[in-house]
Amino acid sequence: MQIIYETRFCEYSNNVELGKFDAKLNKRTSDISDLKRNDKNYTEWYRLTNVRLDSITNTSDRIESKFQAQNDDMEDLSILNINDQLRILKDHVLEVINNTNQFATHLAKSDSERQKLKNEIISNVEQTHKNYEPHMPRHSTPLTEIKPSVKGSLTPFLRKNPICAKDILKLEEWQTFSGEGEYNHIDFIRKIEIFQEDFHIADEIIVGNLNSLFTRTAKKRYYKMRLDYGKHDWPWWKCEIITKWANNSWRFKMENAF
């Protein structure tokens, strides 16, 4: 009886231990299954993460490629704009050079024509004065025949040189010249030449009256020329008048007038 009891007790004990062992084994098995499942989930997460990283990398590469292409296009466009601007600038410079050359040619031609006209006038004046004694009229009367009122108004030159003072025109009968507006310097010179020829007026009288015959702009220029170049005879002043006022604008106006 005792043996049976001990045997059953041993069996019970063994069953209890076996049950505990089975429980531990089942738990270990469950833990291992959980680990495998977790490991599988981790592997999937890792794979998905790598996929996302690859996608991000590819997207970044595409963006960089597009940006580089746009940058290249902008550089090409910038180069084209610079080339266009350089071409426009070159055309403008060539146009300025061409206009400058044309103006220089026109100016040289104008100076040549002016010098030619000046030489012709000087030649005519010299030819005219060859027939006279320098600054002396062909007909003169002694100073004793001059009335006191006239004699008192004579210049030092006239006091030293016999001249027919009664034939000298009064100053108010001479034509004045302003050099402004619708001026005609040729007519001014021509009338002085006529007076000189008709009344045998010496150059000194003409030059001495220029201060009164010139007005406004012409008078200002006369003062400046007198300060810069000093005293000169009438032919010199005549050439200066033509040089100053026989410009292209005056020629154009005279051509249109006829």
Short mmCIF file of C-alpha atoms in Angstrom, two decimals:
data_model
loop_
_atom_site.label_atom_id
_atom_site.label_comp_id
_atom_site.label_asym_id
_atom_site.label_seq_id
_atom_site.Cartn_x
_atom_site.Cartn_y
_atom_site.Cartn_z
CA MET A 1 0.00 0.00 0.00
CA GLN A 2 2.83 2.23 0.94
CA ILE A 3 4.56 1.47 -2.33
CA ILE A 4 1.47 2.30 -4.33
CA TYR A 5 1.13 5.58 -2.53
CA GLU A 6 4.75 6.50 -3.14
CA THR A 7 4.45 5.48 -6.72
CA ARG A 8 1.42 7.64 -7.26
CA PHE A 9 3.08 10.50 -5.43
CA CYS A 10 6.07 10.22 -7.71
CA GLU A 11 3.81 10.15 -10.73
CA TYR A 12 2.03 13.22 -9.45
CA SER A 13 5.26 14.98 -8.78
CA ASN A 14 6.50 14.10 -12.20
CA ASN A 15 3.29 15.31 -13.76
CA VAL A 16 3.55 18.61 -11.91
CA GLU A 17 7.15 19.11 -12.98
CA LEU A 18 6.30 18.07 -16.47
CA GLY A 19 3.45 20.56 -16.50
CA LYS A 20 5.76 23.34 -15.36
CA PHE A 21 8.27 22.37 -17.97
CA ASP A 22 5.60 22.31 -20.66
CA ALA A 23 4.44 25.73 -19.51
CA LYS A 24 7.99 27.10 -19.67
CA LEU A 25 8.50 25.48 -23.04
CA ASN A 26 5.29 26.94 -24.37
CA LYS A 27 6.31 30.35 -23.07
CA ARG A 28 9.73 30.07 -24.70
CA THR A 29 8.09 28.97 -27.89
CA SER A 30 5.72 31.94 -27.72
CA ASP A 31 8.63 34.27 -27.01
CA ILE A 32 10.53 32.87 -29.94
CA SER A 33 7.47 33.30 -32.15
CA ASP A 34 7.11 36.90 -30.97
CA LEU A 35 10.77 37.52 -31.67
CA LYS A 36 10.44 36.06 -35.13
CA ARG A 37 7.32 38.15 -35.77
CA ASN A 38 9.00 41.27 -34.47
CA ASP A 39 12.08 40.52 -36.46
CA LYS A 40 9.94 40.12 -39.55
CA ASN A 41 8.20 43.42 -38.87
CA TYR A 42 11.57 45.11 -38.36
CA THR A 43 12.84 43.65 -41.60
CA GLU A 44 9.78 44.95 -43.43
CA TRP A 45 10.17 48.39 -41.84
CA TYR A 46 13.82 48.45 -42.80
CA ARG A 47 12.96 47.47 -46.34
CA LEU A 48 10.25 50.13 -46.61
CA THR A 49 12.62 52.71 -45.15
CA ASN A 50 15.23 51.85 -47.75
CA VAL A 51 12.59 52.09 -50.46
CA ARG A 52 11.59 55.53 -49.20
CA LEU A 53 15.23 56.64 -49.03
CA ASP A 54 15.79 55.42 -52.58
CA SER A 55 12.70 57.33 -53.71
CA ILE A 56 13.88 60.49 -51.97
CA THR A 57 17.33 60.10 -53.50
CA ASN A 58 15.87 59.63 -56.98
CA THR A 59 13.59 62.65 -56.54
CA SER A 60 16.53 64.74 -55.35
CA ASP A 61 18.57 63.65 -58.38
CA ARG A 62 15.72 64.59 -60.73
CA ILE A 63 15.32 68.01 -59.10
CA GLU A 64 19.05 68.64 -59.29
CA SER A 65 19.06 67.59 -62.95
CA LYS A 66 16.16 69.93 -63.77
CA PHE A 67 17.78 72.79 -61.85
CA GLN A 68 21.05 72.27 -63.71
CA ALA A 69 19.19 72.22 -67.05
CA GLN A 70 17.37 75.47 -66.17
CA ASN A 71 20.63 77.03 -65.03
CA ASP A 72 22.24 76.09 -68.36
CA ASP A 73 19.28 77.59 -70.22
CA MET A 74 19.59 80.82 -68.20
CA GLU A 75 23.30 81.03 -68.95
CA ASP A 76 22.63 80.51 -72.66
CA LEU A 77 19.90 83.18 -72.56
CA SER A 78 22.21 85.58 -70.71
CA ILE A 79 24.93 85.05 -73.30
CA LEU A 80 22.43 85.70 -76.10
CA ASN A 81 21.26 88.93 -74.42
CA ILE A 82 24.84 90.11 -73.98
CA ASN A 83 25.60 89.34 -77.61
CA ASP A 84 22.52 91.27 -78.73
CA GLN A 85 23.49 94.24 -76.59
CA LEU A 86 27.05 94.16 -77.92
CA ARG A 87 25.73 94.05 -81.48
CA ILE A 88 23.44 97.02 -80.84
CA LEU A 89 26.28 98.93 -79.19
CA LYS A 90 28.58 98.15 -82.12
CA ASP A 91 25.98 99.39 -84.62
CA HIS A 92 25.54 102.57 -82.58
CA VAL A 93 29.29 103.20 -82.43
CA LEU A 94 29.60 102.67 -86.19
CA GLU A 95 26.74 105.10 -86.76
CA VAL A 96 28.39 107.72 -84.52
CA ILE A 97 31.72 107.26 -86.33
CA ASN A 98 30.00 107.60 -89.71
CA ASN A 99 28.17 110.76 -88.64
CA THR A 100 31.39 112.19 -87.21
CA ASN A 101 33.24 111.52 -90.46
CA GLN A 102 30.45 113.15 -92.48
CA PHE A 103 30.47 116.18 -90.18
CA ALA A 104 34.28 116.44 -90.41
CA THR A 105 34.08 116.28 -94.22
CA HIS A 106 31.36 118.92 -94.29
CA LEU A 107 33.33 121.12 -91.87
CA ALA A 108 36.50 120.79 -93.93
CA LYS A 109 34.56 121.68 -97.08
CA SER A 110 32.99 124.67 -95.32
CA ASP A 111 36.39 125.86 -94.06
CA SER A 112 37.81 125.45 -97.54
CA GLU A 113 34.99 127.48 -99.09
CA ARG A 114 35.31 130.13 -96.40
CA GLN A 115 39.06 130.41 -96.91
CA LYS A 116 38.56 130.58 -100.68
CA LEU A 117 36.03 133.40 -100.28
CA LYS A 118 38.34 135.19 -97.86
CA ASN A 119 41.26 134.92 -100.29
CA GLU A 120 39.11 136.23 -103.13
CA ILE A 121 38.07 139.24 -101.08
CA ILE A 122 41.64 139.96 -100.01
CA SER A 123 42.76 139.65 -103.62
CA ASN A 124 40.03 142.03 -104.81
CA VAL A 125 40.83 144.52 -102.07
CA GLU A 126 44.54 144.41 -102.82
CA GLN A 127 43.85 144.86 -106.53
CA THR A 128 41.59 147.83 -105.80
CA HIS A 129 44.12 149.54 -103.53
CA LYS A 130 46.94 149.17 -106.05
CA ASN A 131 45.47 152.09 -107.97
CA TYR A 132 45.70 154.44 -104.97
CA GLU A 133 48.38 155.74 -102.71
CA PRO A 134 48.14 153.98 -99.31
CA HIS A 135 45.29 155.48 -97.25
CA MET A 136 45.28 158.69 -99.32
CA PRO A 137 42.45 159.98 -101.52
CA ARG A 138 43.12 160.95 -105.11
CA HIS A 139 41.65 164.41 -104.58
CA SER A 140 42.31 166.49 -101.52
CA THR A 141 42.22 170.08 -100.33
CA PRO A 142 44.44 171.79 -97.76
CA LEU A 143 43.34 171.75 -94.17
CA THR A 144 43.14 175.55 -94.27
CA GLU A 145 40.00 175.23 -96.36
CA ILE A 146 38.22 173.15 -93.74
CA LYS A 147 35.71 174.97 -91.61
CA PRO A 148 36.53 175.16 -87.88
CA SER A 149 33.50 173.04 -86.89
CA VAL A 150 34.63 170.27 -89.22
CA LYS A 151 38.31 170.62 -88.39
CA GLY A 152 37.61 170.31 -84.69
CA SER A 153 35.93 166.93 -85.25
CA LEU A 154 38.79 165.43 -87.26
CA THR A 155 40.91 162.54 -86.04
CA PRO A 156 44.67 162.97 -85.46
CA PHE A 157 45.23 161.20 -88.80
CA LEU A 158 43.15 163.79 -90.67
CA ARG A 159 44.92 166.64 -88.93
CA LYS A 160 48.22 165.30 -90.23
CA ASN A 161 47.05 164.43 -93.74
CA PRO A 162 45.33 166.71 -96.23
CA ILE A 163 41.89 165.38 -97.14
CA CYS A 164 38.68 166.74 -98.56
CA ALA A 165 36.79 166.69 -95.26
CA LYS A 166 33.69 168.29 -96.71
CA ASP A 167 33.13 165.12 -98.75
CA ILE A 168 33.13 162.83 -95.70
CA LEU A 169 29.67 161.52 -94.87
CA LYS A 170 28.20 162.27 -91.51
CA LEU A 171 28.22 159.31 -89.12
CA GLU A 172 24.41 159.06 -88.99
CA GLU A 173 24.39 158.50 -92.76
CA TRP A 174 26.40 155.28 -92.45
CA GLN A 175 24.71 151.91 -92.16
CA THR A 176 25.02 150.06 -88.85
CA PHE A 177 25.40 146.31 -88.35
CA SER A 178 24.24 144.26 -85.33
CA GLY A 179 24.97 140.68 -86.46
CA GLU A 180 21.56 139.58 -85.19
CA GLY A 181 18.27 138.54 -86.79
CA GLU A 182 17.92 138.98 -90.56
CA TYR A 183 21.35 140.52 -90.95
CA ASN A 184 23.19 141.07 -94.24
CA HIS A 185 26.88 141.61 -93.65
CA ILE A 186 27.60 141.65 -97.40
CA ASP A 187 25.30 144.65 -97.86
CA PHE A 188 27.00 146.36 -94.89
CA ILE A 189 30.46 145.82 -96.43
CA ARG A 190 29.27 146.79 -99.92
CA LYS A 191 27.92 150.16 -98.76
CA ILE A 192 31.14 150.98 -96.94
CA GLU A 193 33.09 150.08 -100.08
CA ILE A 194 30.83 152.33 -102.16
CA PHE A 195 31.28 155.21 -99.72
CA GLN A 196 35.03 154.67 -99.73
CA GLU A 197 35.15 154.67 -103.52
CA ASP A 198 32.78 157.61 -104.06
CA PHE A 199 34.13 159.88 -101.33
CA HIS A 200 37.75 158.65 -101.28
CA ILE A 201 37.49 157.79 -97.59
CA ALA A 202 40.69 156.54 -96.01
CA ASP A 203 40.83 153.23 -94.15
CA GLU A 204 41.56 155.06 -90.89
CA ILE A 205 38.22 156.85 -91.06
CA ILE A 206 36.34 153.61 -91.67
CA VAL A 207 38.16 151.76 -88.89
CA GLY A 208 37.70 154.72 -86.57
CA ASN A 209 33.94 154.62 -87.13
CA LEU A 210 33.53 150.86 -86.63
CA ASN A 211 33.00 151.41 -82.92
CA SER A 212 29.83 153.35 -83.80
CA LEU A 213 28.80 151.32 -86.85
CA PHE A 214 28.75 148.03 -84.95
CA THR A 215 25.87 147.49 -82.51
CA ARG A 216 24.71 144.77 -80.10
CA THR A 217 26.38 141.38 -80.83
CA ALA A 218 28.64 142.76 -83.55
CA LYS A 219 29.89 145.48 -81.21
CA LYS A 220 30.74 142.98 -78.48
CA ARG A 221 32.72 140.91 -80.97
CA TYR A 222 34.48 144.05 -82.24
CA TYR A 223 35.66 144.88 -78.72
CA LYS A 224 36.91 141.34 -78.18
CA MET A 225 38.75 141.21 -81.51
CA ARG A 226 40.28 144.62 -80.87
CA LEU A 227 41.57 143.48 -77.47
CA ASP A 228 42.88 140.19 -78.84
CA TYR A 229 44.47 141.39 -82.11
CA GLY A 230 44.92 145.14 -81.73
CA LYS A 231 44.55 147.75 -84.45
CA HIS A 232 44.14 146.68 -88.09
CA ASP A 233 43.12 148.24 -91.38
CA TRP A 234 39.72 147.99 -93.05
CA PRO A 235 40.54 144.98 -95.33
CA TRP A 236 41.46 142.95 -92.24
CA TRP A 237 38.21 143.83 -90.50
CA LYS A 238 36.26 143.09 -93.66
CA CYS A 239 37.70 139.57 -93.80
CA GLU A 240 36.88 139.02 -90.13
CA ILE A 241 33.27 140.10 -90.69
CA ILE A 242 32.90 137.62 -93.54
CA THR A 243 34.63 134.85 -91.59
CA LYS A 244 32.30 135.33 -88.63
CA TRP A 245 28.93 135.88 -90.31
CA ALA A 246 29.22 134.08 -93.67
CA ASN A 247 28.25 130.75 -92.11
CA ASN A 248 26.22 127.85 -93.50
CA SER A 249 23.01 129.09 -91.88
CA TRP A 250 23.35 132.46 -93.60
CA ARG A 251 24.13 130.82 -96.96
CA PHE A 252 21.09 128.57 -96.63
CA LYS A 253 18.90 131.55 -95.81
CA MET A 254 20.22 133.51 -98.79
CA GLU A 255 19.69 130.56 -101.15
CA ASN A 256 16.09 130.14 -100.00
CA ALA A 257 15.48 133.87 -100.36
CA PHE A 258 16.14 133.57 -104.08
#
